[in-house]
mmCIF file with all atom_site columns, C-alpha atoms in Angstrom:
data_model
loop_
_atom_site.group_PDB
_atom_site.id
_atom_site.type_symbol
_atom_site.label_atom_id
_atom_site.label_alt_id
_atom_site.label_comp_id
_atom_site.label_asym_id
_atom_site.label_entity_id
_atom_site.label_seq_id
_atom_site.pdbx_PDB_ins_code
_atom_site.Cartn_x
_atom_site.Cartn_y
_atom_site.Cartn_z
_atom_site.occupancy
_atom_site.B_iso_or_equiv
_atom_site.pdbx_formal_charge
_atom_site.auth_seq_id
_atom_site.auth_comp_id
_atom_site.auth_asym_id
_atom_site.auth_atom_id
_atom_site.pdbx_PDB_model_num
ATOM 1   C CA . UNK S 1 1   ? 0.000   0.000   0.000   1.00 57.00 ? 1   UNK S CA 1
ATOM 2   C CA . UNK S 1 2   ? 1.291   3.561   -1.083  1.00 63.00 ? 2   UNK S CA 1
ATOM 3   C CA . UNK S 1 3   ? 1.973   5.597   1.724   1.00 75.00 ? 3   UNK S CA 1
ATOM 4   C CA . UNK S 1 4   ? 1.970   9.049   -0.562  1.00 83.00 ? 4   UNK S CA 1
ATOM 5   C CA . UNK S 1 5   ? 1.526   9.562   -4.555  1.00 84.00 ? 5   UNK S CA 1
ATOM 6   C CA . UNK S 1 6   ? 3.495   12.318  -6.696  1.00 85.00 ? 6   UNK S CA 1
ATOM 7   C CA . UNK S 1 7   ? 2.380   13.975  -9.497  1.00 87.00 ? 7   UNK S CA 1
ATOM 8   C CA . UNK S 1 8   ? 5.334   13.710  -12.241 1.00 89.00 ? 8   UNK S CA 1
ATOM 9   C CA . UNK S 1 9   ? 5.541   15.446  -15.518 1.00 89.00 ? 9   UNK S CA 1
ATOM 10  C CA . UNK S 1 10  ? 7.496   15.553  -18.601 1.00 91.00 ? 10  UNK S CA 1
ATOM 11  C CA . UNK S 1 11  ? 7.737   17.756  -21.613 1.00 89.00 ? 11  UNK S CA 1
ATOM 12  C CA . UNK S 1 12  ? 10.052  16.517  -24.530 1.00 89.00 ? 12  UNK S CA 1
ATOM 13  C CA . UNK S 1 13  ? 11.007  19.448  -26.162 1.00 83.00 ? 13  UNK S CA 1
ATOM 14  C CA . UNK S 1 14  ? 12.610  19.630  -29.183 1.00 83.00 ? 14  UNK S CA 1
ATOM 15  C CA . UNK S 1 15  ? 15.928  21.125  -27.751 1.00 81.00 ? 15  UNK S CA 1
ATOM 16  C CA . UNK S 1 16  ? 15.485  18.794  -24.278 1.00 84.00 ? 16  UNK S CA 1
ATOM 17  C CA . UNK S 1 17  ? 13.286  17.110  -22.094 1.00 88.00 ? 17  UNK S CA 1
ATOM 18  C CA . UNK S 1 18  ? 12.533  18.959  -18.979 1.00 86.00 ? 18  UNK S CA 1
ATOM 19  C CA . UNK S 1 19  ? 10.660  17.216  -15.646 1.00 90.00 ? 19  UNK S CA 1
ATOM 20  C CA . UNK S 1 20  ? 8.317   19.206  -12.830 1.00 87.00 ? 20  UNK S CA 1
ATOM 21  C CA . UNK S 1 21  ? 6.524   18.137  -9.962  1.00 88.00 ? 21  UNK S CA 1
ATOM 22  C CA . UNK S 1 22  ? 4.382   19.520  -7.392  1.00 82.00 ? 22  UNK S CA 1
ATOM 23  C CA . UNK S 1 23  ? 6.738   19.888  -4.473  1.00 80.00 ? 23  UNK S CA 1
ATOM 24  C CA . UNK S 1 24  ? 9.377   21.653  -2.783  1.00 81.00 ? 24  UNK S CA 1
ATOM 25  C CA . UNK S 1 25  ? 13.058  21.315  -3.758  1.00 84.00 ? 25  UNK S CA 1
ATOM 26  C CA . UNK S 1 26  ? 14.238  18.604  -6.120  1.00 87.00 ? 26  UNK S CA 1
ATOM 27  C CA . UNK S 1 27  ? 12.659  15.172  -6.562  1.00 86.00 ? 27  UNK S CA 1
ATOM 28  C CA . UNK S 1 28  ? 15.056  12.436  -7.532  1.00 85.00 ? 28  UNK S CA 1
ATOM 29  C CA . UNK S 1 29  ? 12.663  8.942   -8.617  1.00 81.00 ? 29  UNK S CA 1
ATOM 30  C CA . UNK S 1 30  ? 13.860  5.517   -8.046  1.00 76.00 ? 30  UNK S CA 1
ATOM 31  C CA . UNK S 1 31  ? 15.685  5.306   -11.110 1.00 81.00 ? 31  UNK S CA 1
ATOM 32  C CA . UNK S 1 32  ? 17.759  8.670   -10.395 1.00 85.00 ? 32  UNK S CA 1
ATOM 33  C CA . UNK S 1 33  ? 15.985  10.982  -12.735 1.00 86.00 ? 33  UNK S CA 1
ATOM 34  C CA . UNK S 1 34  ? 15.826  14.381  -10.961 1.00 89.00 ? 34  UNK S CA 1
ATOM 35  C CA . UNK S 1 35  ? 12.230  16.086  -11.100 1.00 88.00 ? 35  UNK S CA 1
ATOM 36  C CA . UNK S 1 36  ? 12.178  20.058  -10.874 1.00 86.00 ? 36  UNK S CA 1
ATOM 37  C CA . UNK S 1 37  ? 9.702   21.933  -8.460  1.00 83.00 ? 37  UNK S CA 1
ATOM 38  C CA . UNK S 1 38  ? 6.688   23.289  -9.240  1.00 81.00 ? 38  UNK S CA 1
ATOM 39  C CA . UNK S 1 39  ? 3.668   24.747  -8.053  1.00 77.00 ? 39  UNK S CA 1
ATOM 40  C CA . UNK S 1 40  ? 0.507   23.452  -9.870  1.00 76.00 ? 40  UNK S CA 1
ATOM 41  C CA . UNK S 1 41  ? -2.787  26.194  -9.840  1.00 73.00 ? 41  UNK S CA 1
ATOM 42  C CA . UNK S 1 42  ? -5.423  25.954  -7.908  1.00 74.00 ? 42  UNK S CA 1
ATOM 43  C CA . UNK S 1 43  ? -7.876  23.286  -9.894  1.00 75.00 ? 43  UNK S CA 1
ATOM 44  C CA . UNK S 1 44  ? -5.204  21.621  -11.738 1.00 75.00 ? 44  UNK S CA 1
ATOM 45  C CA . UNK S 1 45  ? -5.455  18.353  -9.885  1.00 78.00 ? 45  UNK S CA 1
ATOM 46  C CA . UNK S 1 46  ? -9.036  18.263  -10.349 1.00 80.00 ? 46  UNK S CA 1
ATOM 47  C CA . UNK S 1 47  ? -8.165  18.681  -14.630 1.00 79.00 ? 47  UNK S CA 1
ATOM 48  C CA . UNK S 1 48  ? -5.273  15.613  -14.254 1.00 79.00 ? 48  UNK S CA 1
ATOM 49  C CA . UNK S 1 49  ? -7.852  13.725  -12.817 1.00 79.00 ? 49  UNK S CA 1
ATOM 50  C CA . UNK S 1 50  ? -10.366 14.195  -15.537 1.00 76.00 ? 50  UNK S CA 1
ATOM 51  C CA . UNK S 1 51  ? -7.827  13.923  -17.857 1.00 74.00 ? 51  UNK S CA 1
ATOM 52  C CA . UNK S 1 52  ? -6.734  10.528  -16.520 1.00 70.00 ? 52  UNK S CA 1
ATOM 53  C CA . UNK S 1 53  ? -10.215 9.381   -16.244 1.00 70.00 ? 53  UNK S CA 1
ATOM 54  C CA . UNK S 1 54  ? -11.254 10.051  -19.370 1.00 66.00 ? 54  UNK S CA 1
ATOM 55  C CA . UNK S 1 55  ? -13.708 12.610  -18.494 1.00 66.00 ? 55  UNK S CA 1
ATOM 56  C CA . UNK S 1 56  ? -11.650 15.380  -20.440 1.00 68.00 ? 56  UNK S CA 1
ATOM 57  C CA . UNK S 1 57  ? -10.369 15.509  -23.841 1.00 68.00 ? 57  UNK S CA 1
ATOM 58  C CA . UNK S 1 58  ? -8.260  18.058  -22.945 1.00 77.00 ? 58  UNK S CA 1
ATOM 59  C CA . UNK S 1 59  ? -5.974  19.458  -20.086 1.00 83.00 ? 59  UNK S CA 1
ATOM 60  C CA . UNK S 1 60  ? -4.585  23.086  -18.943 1.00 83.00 ? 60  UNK S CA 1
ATOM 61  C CA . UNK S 1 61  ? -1.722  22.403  -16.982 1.00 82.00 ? 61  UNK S CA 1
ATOM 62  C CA . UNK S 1 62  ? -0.572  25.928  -15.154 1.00 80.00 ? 62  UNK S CA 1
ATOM 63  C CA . UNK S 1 63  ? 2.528   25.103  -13.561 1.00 78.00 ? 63  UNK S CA 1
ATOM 64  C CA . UNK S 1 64  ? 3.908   28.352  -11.536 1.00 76.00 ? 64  UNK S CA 1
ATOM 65  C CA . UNK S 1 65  ? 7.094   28.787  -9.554  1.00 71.00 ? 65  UNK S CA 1
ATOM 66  C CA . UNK S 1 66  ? 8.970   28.171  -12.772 1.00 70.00 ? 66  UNK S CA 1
ATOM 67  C CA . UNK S 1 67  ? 12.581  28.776  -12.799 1.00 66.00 ? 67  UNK S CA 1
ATOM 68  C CA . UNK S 1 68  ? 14.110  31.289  -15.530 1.00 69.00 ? 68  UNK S CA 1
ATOM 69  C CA . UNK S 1 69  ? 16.127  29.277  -17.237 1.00 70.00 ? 69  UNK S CA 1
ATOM 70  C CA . UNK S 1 70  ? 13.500  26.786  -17.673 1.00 68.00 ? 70  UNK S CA 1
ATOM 71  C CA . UNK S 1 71  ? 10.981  29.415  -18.476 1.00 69.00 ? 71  UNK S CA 1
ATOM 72  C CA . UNK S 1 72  ? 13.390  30.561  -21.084 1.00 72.00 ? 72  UNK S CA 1
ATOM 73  C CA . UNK S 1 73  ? 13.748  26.870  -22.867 1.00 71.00 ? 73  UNK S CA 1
ATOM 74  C CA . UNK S 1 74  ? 9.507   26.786  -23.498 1.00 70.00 ? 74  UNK S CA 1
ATOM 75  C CA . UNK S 1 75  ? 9.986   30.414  -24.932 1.00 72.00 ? 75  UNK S CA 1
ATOM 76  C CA . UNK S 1 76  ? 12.694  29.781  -27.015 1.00 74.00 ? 76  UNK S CA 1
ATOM 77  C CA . UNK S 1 77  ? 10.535  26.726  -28.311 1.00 69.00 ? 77  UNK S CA 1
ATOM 78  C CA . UNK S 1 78  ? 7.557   29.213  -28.757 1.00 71.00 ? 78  UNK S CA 1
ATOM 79  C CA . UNK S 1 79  ? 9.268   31.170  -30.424 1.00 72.00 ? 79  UNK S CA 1
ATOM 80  C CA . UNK S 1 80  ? 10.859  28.695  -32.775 1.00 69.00 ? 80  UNK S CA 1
ATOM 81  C CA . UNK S 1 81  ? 7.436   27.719  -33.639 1.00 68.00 ? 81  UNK S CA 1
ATOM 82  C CA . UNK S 1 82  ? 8.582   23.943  -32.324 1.00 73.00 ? 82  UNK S CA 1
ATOM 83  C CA . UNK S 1 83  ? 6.997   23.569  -29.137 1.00 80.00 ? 83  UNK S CA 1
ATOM 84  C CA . UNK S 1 84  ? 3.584   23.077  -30.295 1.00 82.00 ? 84  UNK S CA 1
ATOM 85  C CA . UNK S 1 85  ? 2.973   19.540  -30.152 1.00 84.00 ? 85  UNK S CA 1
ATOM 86  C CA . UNK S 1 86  ? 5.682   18.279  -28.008 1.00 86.00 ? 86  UNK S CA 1
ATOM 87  C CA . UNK S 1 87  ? 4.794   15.582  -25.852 1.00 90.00 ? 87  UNK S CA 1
ATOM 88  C CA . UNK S 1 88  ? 3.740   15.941  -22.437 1.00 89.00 ? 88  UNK S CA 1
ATOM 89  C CA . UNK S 1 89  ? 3.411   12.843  -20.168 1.00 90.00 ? 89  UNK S CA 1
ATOM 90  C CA . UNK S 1 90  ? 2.091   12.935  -16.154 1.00 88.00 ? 90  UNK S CA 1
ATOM 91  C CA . UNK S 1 91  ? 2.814   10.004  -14.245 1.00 88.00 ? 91  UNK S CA 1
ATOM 92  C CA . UNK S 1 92  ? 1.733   8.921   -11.136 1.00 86.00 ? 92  UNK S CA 1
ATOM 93  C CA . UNK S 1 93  ? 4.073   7.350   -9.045  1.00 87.00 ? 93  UNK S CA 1
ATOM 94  C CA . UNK S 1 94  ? 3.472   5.741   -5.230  1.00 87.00 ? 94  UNK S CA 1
ATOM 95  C CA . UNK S 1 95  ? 6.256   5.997   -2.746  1.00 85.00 ? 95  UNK S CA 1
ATOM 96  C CA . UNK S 1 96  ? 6.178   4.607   0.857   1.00 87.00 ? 96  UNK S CA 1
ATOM 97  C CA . UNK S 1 97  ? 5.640   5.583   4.189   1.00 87.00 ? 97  UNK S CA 1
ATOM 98  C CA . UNK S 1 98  ? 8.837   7.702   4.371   1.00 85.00 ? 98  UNK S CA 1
ATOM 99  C CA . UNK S 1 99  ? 8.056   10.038  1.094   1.00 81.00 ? 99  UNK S CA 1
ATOM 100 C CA . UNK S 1 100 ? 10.741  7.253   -0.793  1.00 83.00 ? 100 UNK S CA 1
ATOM 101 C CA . UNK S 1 101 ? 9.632   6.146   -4.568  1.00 84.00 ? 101 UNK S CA 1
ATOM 102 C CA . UNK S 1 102 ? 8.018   2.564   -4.525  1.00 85.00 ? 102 UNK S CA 1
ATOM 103 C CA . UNK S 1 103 ? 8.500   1.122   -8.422  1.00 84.00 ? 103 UNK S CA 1
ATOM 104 C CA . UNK S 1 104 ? 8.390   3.019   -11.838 1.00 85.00 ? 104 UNK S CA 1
ATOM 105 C CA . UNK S 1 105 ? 6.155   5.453   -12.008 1.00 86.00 ? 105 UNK S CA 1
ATOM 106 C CA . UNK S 1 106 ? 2.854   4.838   -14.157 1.00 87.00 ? 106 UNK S CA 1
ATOM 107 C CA . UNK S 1 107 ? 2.065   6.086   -16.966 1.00 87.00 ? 107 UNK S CA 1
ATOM 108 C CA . UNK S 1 108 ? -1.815  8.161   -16.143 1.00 83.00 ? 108 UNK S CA 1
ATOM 109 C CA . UNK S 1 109 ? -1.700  10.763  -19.350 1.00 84.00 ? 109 UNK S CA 1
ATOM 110 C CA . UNK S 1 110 ? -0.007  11.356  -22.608 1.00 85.00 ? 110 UNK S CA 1
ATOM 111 C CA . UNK S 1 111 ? -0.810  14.723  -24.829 1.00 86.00 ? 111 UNK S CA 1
ATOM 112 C CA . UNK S 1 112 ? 0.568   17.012  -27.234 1.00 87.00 ? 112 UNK S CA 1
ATOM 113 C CA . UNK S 1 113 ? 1.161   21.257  -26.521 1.00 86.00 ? 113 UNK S CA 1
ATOM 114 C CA . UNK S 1 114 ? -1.635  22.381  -28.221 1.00 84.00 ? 114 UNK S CA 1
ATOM 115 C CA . UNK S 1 115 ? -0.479  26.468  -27.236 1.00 83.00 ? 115 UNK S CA 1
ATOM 116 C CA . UNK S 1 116 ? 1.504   27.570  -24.200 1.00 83.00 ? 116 UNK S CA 1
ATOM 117 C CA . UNK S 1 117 ? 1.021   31.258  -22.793 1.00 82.00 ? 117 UNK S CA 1
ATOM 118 C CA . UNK S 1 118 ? 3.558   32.788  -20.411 1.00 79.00 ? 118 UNK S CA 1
ATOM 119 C CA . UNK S 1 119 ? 3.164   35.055  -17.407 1.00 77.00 ? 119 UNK S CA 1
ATOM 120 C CA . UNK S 1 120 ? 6.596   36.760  -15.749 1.00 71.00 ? 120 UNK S CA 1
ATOM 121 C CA . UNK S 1 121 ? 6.555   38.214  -11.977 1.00 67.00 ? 121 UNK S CA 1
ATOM 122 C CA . UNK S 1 122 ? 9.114   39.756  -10.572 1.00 65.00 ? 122 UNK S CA 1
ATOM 123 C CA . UNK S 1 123 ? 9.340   39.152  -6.887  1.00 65.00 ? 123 UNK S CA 1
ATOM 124 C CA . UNK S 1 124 ? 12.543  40.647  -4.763  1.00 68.00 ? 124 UNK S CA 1
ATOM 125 C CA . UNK S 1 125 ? 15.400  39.985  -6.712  1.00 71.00 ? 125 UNK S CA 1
ATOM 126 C CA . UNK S 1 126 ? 14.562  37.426  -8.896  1.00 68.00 ? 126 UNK S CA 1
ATOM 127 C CA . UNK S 1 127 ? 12.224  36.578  -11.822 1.00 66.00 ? 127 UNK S CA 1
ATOM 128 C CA . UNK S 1 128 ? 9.601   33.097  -11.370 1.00 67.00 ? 128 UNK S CA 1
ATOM 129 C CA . UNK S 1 129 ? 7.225   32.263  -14.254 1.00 73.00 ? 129 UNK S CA 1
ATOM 130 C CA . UNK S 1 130 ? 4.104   30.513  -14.825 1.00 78.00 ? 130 UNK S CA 1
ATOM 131 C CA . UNK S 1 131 ? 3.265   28.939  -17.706 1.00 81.00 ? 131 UNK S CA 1
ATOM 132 C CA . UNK S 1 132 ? 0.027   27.681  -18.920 1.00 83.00 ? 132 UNK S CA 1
ATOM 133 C CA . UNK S 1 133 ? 0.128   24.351  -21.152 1.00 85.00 ? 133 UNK S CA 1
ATOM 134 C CA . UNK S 1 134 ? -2.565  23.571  -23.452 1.00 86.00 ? 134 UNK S CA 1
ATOM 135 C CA . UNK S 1 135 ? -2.741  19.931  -23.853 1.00 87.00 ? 135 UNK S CA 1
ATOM 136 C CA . UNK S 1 136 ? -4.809  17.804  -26.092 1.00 83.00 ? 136 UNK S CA 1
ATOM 137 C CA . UNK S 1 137 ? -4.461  13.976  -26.503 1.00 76.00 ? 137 UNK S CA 1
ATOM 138 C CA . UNK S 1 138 ? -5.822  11.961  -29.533 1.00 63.00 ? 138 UNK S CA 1
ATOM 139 C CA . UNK S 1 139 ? -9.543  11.491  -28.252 1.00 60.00 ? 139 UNK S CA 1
ATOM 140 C CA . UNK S 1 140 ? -9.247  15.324  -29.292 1.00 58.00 ? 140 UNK S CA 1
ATOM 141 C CA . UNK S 1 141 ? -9.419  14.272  -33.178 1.00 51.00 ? 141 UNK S CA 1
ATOM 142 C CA . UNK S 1 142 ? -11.335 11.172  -32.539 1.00 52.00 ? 142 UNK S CA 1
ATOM 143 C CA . UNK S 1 143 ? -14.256 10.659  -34.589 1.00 51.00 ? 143 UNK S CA 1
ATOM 144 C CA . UNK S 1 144 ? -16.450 7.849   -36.032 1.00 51.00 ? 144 UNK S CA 1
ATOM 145 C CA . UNK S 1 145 ? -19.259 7.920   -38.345 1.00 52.00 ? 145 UNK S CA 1
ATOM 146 C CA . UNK S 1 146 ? -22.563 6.904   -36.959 1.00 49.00 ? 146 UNK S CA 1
ATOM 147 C CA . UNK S 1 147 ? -23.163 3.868   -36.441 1.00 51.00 ? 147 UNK S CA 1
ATOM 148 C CA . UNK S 1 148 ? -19.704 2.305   -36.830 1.00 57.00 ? 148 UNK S CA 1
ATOM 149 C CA . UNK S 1 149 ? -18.534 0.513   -33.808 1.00 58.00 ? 149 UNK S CA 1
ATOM 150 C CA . UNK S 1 150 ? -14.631 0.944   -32.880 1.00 63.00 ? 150 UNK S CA 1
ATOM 151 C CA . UNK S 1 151 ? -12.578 -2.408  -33.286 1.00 69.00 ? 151 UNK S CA 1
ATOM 152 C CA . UNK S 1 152 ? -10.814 -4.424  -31.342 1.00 72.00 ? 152 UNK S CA 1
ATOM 153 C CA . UNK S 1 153 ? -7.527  -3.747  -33.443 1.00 74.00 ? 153 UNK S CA 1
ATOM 154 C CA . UNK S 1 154 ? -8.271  0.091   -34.146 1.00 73.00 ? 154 UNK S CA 1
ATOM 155 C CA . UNK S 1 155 ? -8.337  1.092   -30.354 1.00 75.00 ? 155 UNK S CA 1
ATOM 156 C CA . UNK S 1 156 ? -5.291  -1.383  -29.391 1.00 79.00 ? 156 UNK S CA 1
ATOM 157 C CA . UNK S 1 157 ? -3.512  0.839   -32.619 1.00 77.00 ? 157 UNK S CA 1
ATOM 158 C CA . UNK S 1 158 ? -4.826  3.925   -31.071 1.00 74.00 ? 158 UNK S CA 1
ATOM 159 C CA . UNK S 1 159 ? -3.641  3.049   -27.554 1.00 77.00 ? 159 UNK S CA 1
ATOM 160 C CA . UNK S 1 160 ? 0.345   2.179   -28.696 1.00 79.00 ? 160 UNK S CA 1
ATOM 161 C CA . UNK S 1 161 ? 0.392   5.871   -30.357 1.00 76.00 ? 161 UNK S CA 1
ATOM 162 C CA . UNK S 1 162 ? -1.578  7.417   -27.200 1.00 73.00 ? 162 UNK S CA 1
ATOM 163 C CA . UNK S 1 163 ? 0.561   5.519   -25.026 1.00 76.00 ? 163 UNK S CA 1
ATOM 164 C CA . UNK S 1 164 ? 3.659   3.776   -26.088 1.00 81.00 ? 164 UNK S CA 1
ATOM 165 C CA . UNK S 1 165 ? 4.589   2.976   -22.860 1.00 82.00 ? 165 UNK S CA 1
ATOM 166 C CA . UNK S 1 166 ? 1.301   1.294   -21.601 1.00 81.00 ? 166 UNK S CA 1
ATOM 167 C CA . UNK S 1 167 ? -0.224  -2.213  -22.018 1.00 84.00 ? 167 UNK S CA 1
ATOM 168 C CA . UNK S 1 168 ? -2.582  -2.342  -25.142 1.00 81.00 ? 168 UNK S CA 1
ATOM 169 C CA . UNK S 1 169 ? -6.285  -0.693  -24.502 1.00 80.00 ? 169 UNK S CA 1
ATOM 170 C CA . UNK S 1 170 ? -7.850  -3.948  -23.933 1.00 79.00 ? 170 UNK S CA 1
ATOM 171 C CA . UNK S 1 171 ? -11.742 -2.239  -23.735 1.00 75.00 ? 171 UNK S CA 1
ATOM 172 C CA . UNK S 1 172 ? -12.527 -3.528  -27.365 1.00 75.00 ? 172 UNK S CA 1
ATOM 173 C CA . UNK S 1 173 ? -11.469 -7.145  -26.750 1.00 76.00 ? 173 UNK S CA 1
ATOM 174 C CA . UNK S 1 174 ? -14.812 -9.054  -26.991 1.00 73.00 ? 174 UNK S CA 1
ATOM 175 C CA . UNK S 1 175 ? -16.677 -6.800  -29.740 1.00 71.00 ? 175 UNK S CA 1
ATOM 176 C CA . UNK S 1 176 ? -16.016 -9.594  -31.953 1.00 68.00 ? 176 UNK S CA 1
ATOM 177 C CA . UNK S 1 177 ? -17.677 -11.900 -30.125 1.00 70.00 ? 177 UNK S CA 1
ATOM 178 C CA . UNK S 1 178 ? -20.849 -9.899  -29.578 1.00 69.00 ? 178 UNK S CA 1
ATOM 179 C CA . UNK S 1 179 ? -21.471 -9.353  -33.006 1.00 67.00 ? 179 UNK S CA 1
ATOM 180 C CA . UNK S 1 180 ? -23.539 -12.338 -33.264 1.00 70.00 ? 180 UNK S CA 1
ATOM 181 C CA . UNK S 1 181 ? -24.868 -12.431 -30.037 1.00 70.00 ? 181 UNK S CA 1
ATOM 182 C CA . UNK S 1 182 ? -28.312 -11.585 -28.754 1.00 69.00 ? 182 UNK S CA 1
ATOM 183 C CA . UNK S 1 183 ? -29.567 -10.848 -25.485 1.00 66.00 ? 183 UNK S CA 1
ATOM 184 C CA . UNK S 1 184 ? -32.421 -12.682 -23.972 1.00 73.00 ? 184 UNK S CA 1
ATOM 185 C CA . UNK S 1 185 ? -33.885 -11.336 -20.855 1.00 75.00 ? 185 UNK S CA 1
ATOM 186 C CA . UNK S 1 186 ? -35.134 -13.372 -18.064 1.00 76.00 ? 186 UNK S CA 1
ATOM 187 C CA . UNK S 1 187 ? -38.423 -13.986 -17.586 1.00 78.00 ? 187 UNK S CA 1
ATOM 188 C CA . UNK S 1 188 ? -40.288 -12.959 -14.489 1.00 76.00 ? 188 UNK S CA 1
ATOM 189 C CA . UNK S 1 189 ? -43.041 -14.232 -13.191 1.00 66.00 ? 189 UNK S CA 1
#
């Protein structure tokens, strides 16, 4: 049983990858990969968790308490024009009773920057940043025609490009064998 769970998140730049999470100080996971600090906006859990659930085809990640140099990376990339869609994972990962990183951390969302907007304060004598991170994922282009149901194969396809580093979306499975299939419903007497 997980004693505590950290939010983890990951934007692959084109220049370089760069790692926040919501926390104090740095956050090195099991495997030694050092994790930046953050402060995540008021709401922003609640949009992860509709965005892991499913519920949203979207997420706005505002991530404040940005360091300059950092800050400077996503502008550069703005204004490159090669930061829209970079890839932008959030794991969750489940560390013990003493704060310490239990396993890998899983996999909960994967999305591309669909726009980023910036917002510099000064405060005493340095600069912090928040950024604002549009992200959409491929539900976001999803569409059938009426009528069509989704196969087994299509959403296992769509699941590897959605998320590589998952198990295959295994909700399809038995569609095949329904297609035959009628329901009868009890009778009551």
């Amino acid at each position: 049983m997980a004693g505590s769970l950290r939010i983890l998140c990951k934007i692959d730049f084109p220049s370089q990858t760069v790692r926040f999470w919501d926390g104090s100080g740095p956050y090195v996971d099991a495997n030694g990969v050092i994790y930046r600090q953050t402060i995540l906006a008021d709401g922003v859990i609640d949009q992860i968790e509709a965005a892991i659930n499913a519920e949203a085809y979207t997420l706005t990640l505002t991530l404040s308490g940005i360091p300059t140099d950092i800050s400077n990376i996503a502008w550069q990339e703005t204004e490159d024009d090669d930061v829209i869609d970079s890839k932008v994972t959030i794991y969750i990962q489940d560390c013990d009773d003493l704060d310490q990183p239990v396993g890998a951390p899983e996999v909960m969302f994967t999305g591309l920057i669909d726009d980023v907007d910036f917002i510099d304060q000064a405060q005493a004598e340095n600069s912090v940043s928040a950024i604002t991170i549009y992200i959409r994922n491929r539900f976001t282009l999803r569409t059938l025609t009426s009528g069509v149901t989704l196969s087994d194969i299509d959403q296992k396809a769509r699941s590897a490009v959605i998320n590589p580093e998952a198990e295959p979306d295994r909700i399809c499975e038995r569609i095949p064998e329904l297609v035959d299939k009628s329901i009868v419903w009890p009778a009551w007497n």
